[in-house]
Short mmCIF file of C-alpha atoms and ligand atoms in Angstrom, two decimals:
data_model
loop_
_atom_site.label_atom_id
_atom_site.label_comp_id
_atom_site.label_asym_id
_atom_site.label_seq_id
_atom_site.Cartn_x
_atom_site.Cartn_y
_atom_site.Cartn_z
CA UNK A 1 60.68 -5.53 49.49
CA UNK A 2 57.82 -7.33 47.94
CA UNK A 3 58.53 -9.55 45.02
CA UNK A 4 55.52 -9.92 42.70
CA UNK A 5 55.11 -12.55 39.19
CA UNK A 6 54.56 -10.59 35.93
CA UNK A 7 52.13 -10.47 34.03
CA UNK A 8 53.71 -12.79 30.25
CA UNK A 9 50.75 -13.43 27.81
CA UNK A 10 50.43 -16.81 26.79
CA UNK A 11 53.64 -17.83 29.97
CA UNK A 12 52.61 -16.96 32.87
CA UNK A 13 49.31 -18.98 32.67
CA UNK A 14 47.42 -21.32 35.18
CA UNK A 15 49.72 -24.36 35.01
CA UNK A 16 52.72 -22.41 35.84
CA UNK A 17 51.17 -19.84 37.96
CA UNK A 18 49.63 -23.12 40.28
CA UNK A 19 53.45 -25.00 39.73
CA UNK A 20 55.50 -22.18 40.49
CA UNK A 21 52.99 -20.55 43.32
CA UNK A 22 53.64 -24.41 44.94
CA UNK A 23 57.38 -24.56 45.10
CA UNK A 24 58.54 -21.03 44.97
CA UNK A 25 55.89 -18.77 45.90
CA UNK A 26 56.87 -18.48 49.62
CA UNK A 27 58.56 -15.57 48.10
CA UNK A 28 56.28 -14.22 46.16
CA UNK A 29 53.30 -11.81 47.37
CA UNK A 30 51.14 -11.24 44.34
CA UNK A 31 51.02 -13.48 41.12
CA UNK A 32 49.61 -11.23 37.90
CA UNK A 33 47.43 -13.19 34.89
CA UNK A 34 48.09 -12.00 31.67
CA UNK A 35 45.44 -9.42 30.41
CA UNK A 36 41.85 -10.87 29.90
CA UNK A 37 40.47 -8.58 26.90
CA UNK A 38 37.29 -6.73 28.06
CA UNK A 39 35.81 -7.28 24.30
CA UNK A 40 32.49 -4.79 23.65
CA UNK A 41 30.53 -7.66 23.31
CA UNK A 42 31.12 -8.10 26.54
CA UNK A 43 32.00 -11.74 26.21
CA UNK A 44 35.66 -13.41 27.63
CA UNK A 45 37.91 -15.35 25.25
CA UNK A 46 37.37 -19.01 26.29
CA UNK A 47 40.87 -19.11 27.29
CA UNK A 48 41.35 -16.22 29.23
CA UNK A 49 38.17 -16.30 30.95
CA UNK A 50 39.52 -20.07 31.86
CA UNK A 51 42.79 -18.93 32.83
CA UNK A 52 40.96 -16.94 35.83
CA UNK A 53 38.31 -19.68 36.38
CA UNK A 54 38.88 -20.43 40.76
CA UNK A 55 38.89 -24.58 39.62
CA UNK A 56 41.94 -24.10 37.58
CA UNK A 57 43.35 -21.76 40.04
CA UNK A 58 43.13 -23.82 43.06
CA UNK A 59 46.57 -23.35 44.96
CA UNK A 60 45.08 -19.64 45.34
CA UNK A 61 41.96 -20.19 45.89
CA UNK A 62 42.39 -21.65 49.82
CA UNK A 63 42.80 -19.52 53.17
CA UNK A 64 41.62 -16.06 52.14
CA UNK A 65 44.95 -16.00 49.41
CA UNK A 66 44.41 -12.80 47.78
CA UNK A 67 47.73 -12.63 45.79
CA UNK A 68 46.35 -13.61 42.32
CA UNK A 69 45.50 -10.28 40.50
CA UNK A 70 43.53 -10.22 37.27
CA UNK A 71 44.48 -7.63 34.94
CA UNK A 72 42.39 -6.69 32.28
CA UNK A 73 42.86 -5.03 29.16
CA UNK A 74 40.22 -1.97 28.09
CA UNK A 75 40.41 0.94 26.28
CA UNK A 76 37.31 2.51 28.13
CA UNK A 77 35.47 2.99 30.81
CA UNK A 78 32.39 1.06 30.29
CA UNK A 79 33.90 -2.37 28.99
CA UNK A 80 35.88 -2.34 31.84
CA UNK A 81 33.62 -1.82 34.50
CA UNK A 82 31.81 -4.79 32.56
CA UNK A 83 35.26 -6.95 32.87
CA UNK A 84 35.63 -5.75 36.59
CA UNK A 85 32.20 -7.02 38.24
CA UNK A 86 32.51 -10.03 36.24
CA UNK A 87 35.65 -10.65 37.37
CA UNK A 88 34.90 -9.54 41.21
CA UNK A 89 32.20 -12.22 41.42
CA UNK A 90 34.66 -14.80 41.15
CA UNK A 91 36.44 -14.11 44.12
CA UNK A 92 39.14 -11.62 42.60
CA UNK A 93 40.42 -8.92 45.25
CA UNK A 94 42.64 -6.23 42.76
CA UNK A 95 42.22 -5.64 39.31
CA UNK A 96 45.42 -4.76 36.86
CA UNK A 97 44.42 -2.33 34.70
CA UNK A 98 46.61 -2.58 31.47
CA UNK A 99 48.47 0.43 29.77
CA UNK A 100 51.56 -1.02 28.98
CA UNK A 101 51.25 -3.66 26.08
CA UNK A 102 53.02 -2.05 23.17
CA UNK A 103 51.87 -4.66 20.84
CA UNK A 104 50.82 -3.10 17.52
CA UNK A 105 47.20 -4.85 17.63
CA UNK A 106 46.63 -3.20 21.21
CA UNK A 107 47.95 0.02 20.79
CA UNK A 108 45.84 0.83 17.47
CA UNK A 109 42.52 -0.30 19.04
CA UNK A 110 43.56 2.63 21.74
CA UNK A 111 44.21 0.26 24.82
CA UNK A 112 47.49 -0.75 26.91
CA UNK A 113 50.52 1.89 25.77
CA UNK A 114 47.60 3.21 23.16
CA UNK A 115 45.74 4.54 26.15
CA UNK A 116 49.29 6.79 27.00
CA UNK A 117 49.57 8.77 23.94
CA UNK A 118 46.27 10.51 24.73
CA UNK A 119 46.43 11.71 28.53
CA UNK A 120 42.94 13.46 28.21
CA UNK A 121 41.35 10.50 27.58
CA UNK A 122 42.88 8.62 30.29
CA UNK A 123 42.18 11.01 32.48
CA UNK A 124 38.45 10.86 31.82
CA UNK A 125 38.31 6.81 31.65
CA UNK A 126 40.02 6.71 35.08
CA UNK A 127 37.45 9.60 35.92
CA UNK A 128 34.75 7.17 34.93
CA UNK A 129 36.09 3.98 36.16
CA UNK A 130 36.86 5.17 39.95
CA UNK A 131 33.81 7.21 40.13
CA UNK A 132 31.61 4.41 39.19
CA UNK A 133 33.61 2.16 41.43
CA UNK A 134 32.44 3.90 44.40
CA UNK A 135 28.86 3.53 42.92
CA UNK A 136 28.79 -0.11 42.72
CA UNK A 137 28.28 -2.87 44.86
CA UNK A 138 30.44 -5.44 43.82
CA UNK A 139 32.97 -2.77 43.04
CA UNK A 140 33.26 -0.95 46.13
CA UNK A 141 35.72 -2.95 48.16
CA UNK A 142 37.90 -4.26 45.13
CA UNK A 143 41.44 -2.74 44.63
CA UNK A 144 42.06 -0.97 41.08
CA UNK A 145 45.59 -1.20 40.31
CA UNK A 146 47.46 0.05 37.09
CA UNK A 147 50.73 -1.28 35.23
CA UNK A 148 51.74 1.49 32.83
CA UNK A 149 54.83 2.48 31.26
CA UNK A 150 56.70 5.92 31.25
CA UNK A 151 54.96 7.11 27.80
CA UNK A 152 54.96 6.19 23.97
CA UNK A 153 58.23 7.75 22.24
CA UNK A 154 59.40 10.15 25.38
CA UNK A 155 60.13 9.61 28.77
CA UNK A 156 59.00 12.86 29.65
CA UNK A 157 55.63 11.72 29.03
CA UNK A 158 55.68 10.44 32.65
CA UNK A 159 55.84 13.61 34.27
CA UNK A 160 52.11 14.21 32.91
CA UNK A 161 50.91 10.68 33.30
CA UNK A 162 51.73 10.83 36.91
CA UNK A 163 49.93 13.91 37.50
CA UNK A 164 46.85 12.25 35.77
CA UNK A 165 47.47 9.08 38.01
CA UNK A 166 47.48 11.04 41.73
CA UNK A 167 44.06 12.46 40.74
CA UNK A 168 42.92 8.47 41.67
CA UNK A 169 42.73 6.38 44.40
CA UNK A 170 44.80 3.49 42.72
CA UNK A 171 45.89 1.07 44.99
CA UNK A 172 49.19 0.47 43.41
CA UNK A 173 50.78 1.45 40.67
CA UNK A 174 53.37 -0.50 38.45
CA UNK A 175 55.54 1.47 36.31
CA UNK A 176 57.92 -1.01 33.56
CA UNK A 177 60.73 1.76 33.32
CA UNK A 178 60.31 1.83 29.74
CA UNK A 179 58.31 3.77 27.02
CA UNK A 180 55.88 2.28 24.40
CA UNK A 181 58.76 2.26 21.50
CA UNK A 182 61.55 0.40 23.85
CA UNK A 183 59.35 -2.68 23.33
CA UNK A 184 61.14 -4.98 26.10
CA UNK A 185 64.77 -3.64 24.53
CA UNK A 186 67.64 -1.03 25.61
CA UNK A 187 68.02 -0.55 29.52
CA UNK A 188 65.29 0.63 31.75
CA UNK A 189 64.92 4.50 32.24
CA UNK A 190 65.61 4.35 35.71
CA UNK A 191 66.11 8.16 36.03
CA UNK A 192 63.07 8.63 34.73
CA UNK A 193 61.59 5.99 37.02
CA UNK A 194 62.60 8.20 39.86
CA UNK A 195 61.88 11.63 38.96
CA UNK A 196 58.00 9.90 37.84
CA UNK A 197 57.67 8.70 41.58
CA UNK A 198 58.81 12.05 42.67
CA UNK A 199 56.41 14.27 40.20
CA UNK A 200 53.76 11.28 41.53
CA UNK A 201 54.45 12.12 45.32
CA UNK A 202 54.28 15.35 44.86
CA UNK A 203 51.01 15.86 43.07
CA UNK A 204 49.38 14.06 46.14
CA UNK A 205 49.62 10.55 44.52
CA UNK A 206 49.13 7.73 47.32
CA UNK A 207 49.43 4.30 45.89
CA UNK A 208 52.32 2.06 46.86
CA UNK A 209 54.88 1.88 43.56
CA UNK A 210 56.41 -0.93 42.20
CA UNK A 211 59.32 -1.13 39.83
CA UNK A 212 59.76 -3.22 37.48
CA UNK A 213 62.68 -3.65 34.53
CA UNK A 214 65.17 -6.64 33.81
CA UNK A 215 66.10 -7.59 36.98
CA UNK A 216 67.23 -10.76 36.07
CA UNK A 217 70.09 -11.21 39.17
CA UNK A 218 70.81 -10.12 42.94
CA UNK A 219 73.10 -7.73 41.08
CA UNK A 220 70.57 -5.66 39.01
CA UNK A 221 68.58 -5.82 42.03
CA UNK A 222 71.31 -4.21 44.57
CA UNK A 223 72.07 -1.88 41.55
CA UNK A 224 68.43 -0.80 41.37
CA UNK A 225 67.84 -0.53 45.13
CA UNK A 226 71.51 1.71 44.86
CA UNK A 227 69.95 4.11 42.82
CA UNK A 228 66.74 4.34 44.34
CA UNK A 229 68.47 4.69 47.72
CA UNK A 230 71.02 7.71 45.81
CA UNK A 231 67.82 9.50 44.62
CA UNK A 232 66.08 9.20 47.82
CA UNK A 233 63.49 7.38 47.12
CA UNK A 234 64.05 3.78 47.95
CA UNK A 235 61.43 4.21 50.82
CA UNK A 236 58.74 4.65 48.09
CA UNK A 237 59.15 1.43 46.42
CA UNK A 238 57.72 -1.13 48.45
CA UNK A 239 57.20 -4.01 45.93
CA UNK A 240 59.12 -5.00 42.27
CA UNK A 241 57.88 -6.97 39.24
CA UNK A 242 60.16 -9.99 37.70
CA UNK A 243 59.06 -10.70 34.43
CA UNK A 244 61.66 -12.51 31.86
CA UNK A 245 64.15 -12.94 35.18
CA UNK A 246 61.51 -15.52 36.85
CA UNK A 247 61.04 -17.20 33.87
CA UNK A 248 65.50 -17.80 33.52
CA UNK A 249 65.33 -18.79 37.47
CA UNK A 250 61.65 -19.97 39.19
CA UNK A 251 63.99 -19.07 42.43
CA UNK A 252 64.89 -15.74 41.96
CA UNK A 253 62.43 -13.78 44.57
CA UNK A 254 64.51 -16.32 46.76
CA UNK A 255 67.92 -15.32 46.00
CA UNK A 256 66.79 -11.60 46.44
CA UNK A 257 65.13 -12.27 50.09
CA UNK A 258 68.57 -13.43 51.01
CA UNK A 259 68.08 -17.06 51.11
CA UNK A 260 69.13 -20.21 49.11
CA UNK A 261 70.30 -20.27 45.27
CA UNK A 262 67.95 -22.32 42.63
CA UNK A 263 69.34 -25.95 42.73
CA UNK A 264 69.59 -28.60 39.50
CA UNK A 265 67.02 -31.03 41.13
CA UNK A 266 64.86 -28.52 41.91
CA UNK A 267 64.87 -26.88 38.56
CA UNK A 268 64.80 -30.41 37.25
CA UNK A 269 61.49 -30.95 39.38
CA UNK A 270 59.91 -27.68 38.21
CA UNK A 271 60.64 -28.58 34.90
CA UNK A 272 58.39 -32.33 35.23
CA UNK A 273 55.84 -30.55 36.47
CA UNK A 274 55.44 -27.94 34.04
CA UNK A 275 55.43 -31.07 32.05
CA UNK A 276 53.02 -32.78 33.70
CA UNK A 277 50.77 -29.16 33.90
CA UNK A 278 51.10 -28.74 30.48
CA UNK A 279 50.17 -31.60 29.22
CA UNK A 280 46.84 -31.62 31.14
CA UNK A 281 46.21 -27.96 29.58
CA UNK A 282 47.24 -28.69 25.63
CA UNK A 283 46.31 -31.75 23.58
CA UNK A 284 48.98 -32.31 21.69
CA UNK A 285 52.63 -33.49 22.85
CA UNK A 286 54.39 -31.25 20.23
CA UNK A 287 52.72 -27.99 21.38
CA UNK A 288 53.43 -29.64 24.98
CA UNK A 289 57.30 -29.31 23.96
CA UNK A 290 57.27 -26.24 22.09
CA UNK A 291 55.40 -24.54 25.33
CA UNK A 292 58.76 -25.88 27.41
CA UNK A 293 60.74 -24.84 24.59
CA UNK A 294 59.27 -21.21 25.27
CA UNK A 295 61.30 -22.06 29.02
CA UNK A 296 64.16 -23.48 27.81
CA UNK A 297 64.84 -20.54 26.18
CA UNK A 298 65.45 -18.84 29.25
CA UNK A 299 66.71 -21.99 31.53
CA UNK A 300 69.39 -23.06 29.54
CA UNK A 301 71.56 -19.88 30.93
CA UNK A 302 71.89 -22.39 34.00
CA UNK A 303 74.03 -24.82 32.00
CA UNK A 304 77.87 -24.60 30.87
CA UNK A 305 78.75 -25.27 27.68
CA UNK A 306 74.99 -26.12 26.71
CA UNK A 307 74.69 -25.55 22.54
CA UNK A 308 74.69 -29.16 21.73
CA UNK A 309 72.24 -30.44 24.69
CA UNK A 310 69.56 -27.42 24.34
CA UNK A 311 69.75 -28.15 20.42
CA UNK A 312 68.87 -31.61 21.09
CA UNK A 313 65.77 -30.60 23.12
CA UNK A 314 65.09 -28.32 20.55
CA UNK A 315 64.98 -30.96 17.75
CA UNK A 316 62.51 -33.17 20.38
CA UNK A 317 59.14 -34.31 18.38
CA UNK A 318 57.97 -37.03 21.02
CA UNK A 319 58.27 -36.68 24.97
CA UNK A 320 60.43 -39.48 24.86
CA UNK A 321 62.98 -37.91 23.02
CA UNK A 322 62.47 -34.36 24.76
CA UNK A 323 62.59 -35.95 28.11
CA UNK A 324 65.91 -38.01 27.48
CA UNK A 325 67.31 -34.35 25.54
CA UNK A 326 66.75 -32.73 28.97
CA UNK A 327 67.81 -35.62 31.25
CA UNK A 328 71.31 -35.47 29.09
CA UNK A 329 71.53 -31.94 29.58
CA UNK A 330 71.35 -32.42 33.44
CA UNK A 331 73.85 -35.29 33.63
CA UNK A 332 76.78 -33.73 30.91
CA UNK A 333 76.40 -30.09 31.10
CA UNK A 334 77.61 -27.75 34.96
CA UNK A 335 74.83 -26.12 36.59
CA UNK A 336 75.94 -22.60 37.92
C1 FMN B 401 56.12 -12.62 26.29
C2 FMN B 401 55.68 -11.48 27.14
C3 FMN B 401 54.33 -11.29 27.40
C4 FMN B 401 53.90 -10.21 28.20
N1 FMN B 401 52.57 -10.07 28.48
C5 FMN B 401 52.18 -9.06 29.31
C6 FMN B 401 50.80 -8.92 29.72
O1 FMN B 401 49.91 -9.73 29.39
N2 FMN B 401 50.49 -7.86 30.51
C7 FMN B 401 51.44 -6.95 30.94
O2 FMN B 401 51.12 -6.01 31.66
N3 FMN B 401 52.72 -7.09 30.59
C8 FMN B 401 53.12 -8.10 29.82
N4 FMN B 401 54.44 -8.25 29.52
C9 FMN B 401 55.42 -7.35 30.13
C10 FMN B 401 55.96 -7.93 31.46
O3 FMN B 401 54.91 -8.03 32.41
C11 FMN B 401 57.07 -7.01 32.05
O4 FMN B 401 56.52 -5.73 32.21
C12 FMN B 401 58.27 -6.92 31.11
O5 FMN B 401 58.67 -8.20 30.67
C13 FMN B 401 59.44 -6.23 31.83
O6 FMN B 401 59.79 -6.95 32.99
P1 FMN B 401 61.07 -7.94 33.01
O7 FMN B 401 62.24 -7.15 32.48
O8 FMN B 401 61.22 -8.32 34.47
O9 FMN B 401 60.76 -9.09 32.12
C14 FMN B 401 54.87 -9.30 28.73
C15 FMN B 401 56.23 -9.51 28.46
C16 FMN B 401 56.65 -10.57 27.70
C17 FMN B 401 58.13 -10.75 27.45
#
């Protein structure tokens, strides 16, 4: 199995992408940025154009490393094509197309889960996109990928979206077991996960799958590969997505190849240099500590008895006092 780094707007940029890539990502194939916005005025955002810039993205950028995909957030045809040759020249191998995001901003612009609740129109941009693709240069060799979710309100919605989806030569497709209205609650729709894959086999549908869906422990990971195996299908799924469950333990793609448990000092060494990573990418210290704050609200599940040590990082206005709230949480409270 393939473990690959979600996609977290605003998380799961450079400094921990380059941090975590460095003492983790032995165990991690492909690292997703969080969308870049192909804009029709066909200009980036300063920071997500920097967030894919090779210099800031140098621990990928060495030895032919392909396993940084750009994903990129469209709701048609033309802007992305823009976003994709742009994005191509610097270096980029795949490209993540977005129809997932169930943010009310995206959706009502017609882009991420927006793009699911019309399946014509889908069709037609991924008509557009793949037969320009072929038509273009810089295009031609690149990998399109998609990340998309079962529907908007009804899982059924699948069934349709994956006929749509075999009509393409998508190189892999990510499917977050979950419709638009979930959000990121209630438990994945792992049923529905299967019988998508099978409706998507059947219609002809090539690309290699990848679930992903709180797997936040080896335990919803056997569970996961239990039911895939039950349903007959485990042999599809070559690669899953770890989203929130990274974020609670930098280690986990570890633990789920079979090998060694996230230790304190490591965590404790992850921790400085997200520090360190942030501090080099925001200006000021107390957006530095609310950024680890944004960690710490997943980390502190590592530590017993915890309430009074994570309030005291959370109450941190200097480093000095944020970095003595955290070194008293590693010397009074049990790791597990
Ligand atoms: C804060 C946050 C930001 C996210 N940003 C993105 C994004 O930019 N692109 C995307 O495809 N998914 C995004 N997601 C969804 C995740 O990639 C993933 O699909 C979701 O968290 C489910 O996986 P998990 O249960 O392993 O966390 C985001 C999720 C969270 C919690």
């Amino acid at each position: 199995m393939n473990f690959y780094f979600a996609p977290m707007e605003s998380i799961t940029m450079y400094p921990l992408r380059n941090i975590h890539k460095d003492m983790f990502g032995a165990d991690i194939s492909k690292y997703y940025s969080p969308f870049v916005t192909a804009a029709k005025s066909k200009h980036f955002k300063n920071r997500e154009k920097n967030d894919i810039l090779p210099i800031h993205n140098e621990p990928f950028a060495k030895d032919n490393d392909t396993s940084l995909v750009v994903q990129i957030m469209s709701g048609n045809s033309e802007t992305f094509l823009w976003a994709a040759k742009e994005i191509a020249q610097l270096g980029y191998k795949e490209l993540n197309l977005n129809l997932g995001c169930p943010a009310s901003t995206v959706v009502n612009r017609h882009k991420g889960a927006g793009l699911l609740s019309d399946p014509d129109y889908l069709d037609s941009m991924l008509s557009e996109i793949f037969e320009a693709k072929e038509k273009t240069d810089e295009l031609k060799d690149i990998d399109i990928s998609i990340k998309t979710r079962l529907g908007v309100t009804d899982e059924n919605e699948a069934l349709k979206l994956m006929e749509i989806y075999a009509k393409y030569p998508i190189s892999e497709m990510t499917v977050h077991a979950r419709v638009k209205d979930d959000f990121y609650k209630n438990s994945p729709r792992l049923d529905a996960f299967c019988n998508s894959v099978k409706r998507y086999r059947e219609c002809g549908g090539k690309a290699l799958i990848c679930y992903n869906g709180n797997i936040f422990s080896k335990k919803d990971y056997e569970s996961t590969i239990t039911l895939l195996e039950k349903e007959g299908i485990a042999n599809e799924v070559s690669s899953m997505m770890l989203g929130r469950g990274l974020l609670e333990n930098p280690a986990l793609a570890r633990e789920l190849a079979g090998k060694e448990a996230l230790a304190a000092p490591e965590l404790k060494e992850y921790l400085t240099k997200l520090y360190a990573g942030y501090e080099e990418y925001i200006p000021e210290e107390r957006n530095v500590i609310f950024k680890l704050l944004e960690h710490w609200a997943f980390i502190h599940t590592h530590f017993e008895n915890c309430d009074k040590y994570l309030k005291a990082i959370r109450k941190a206005r200097s480093k000095g006092e944020y970095l003595a709230a955290v070194r008293n949480m590693f010397a009074s409270c049990k790791f597990k």
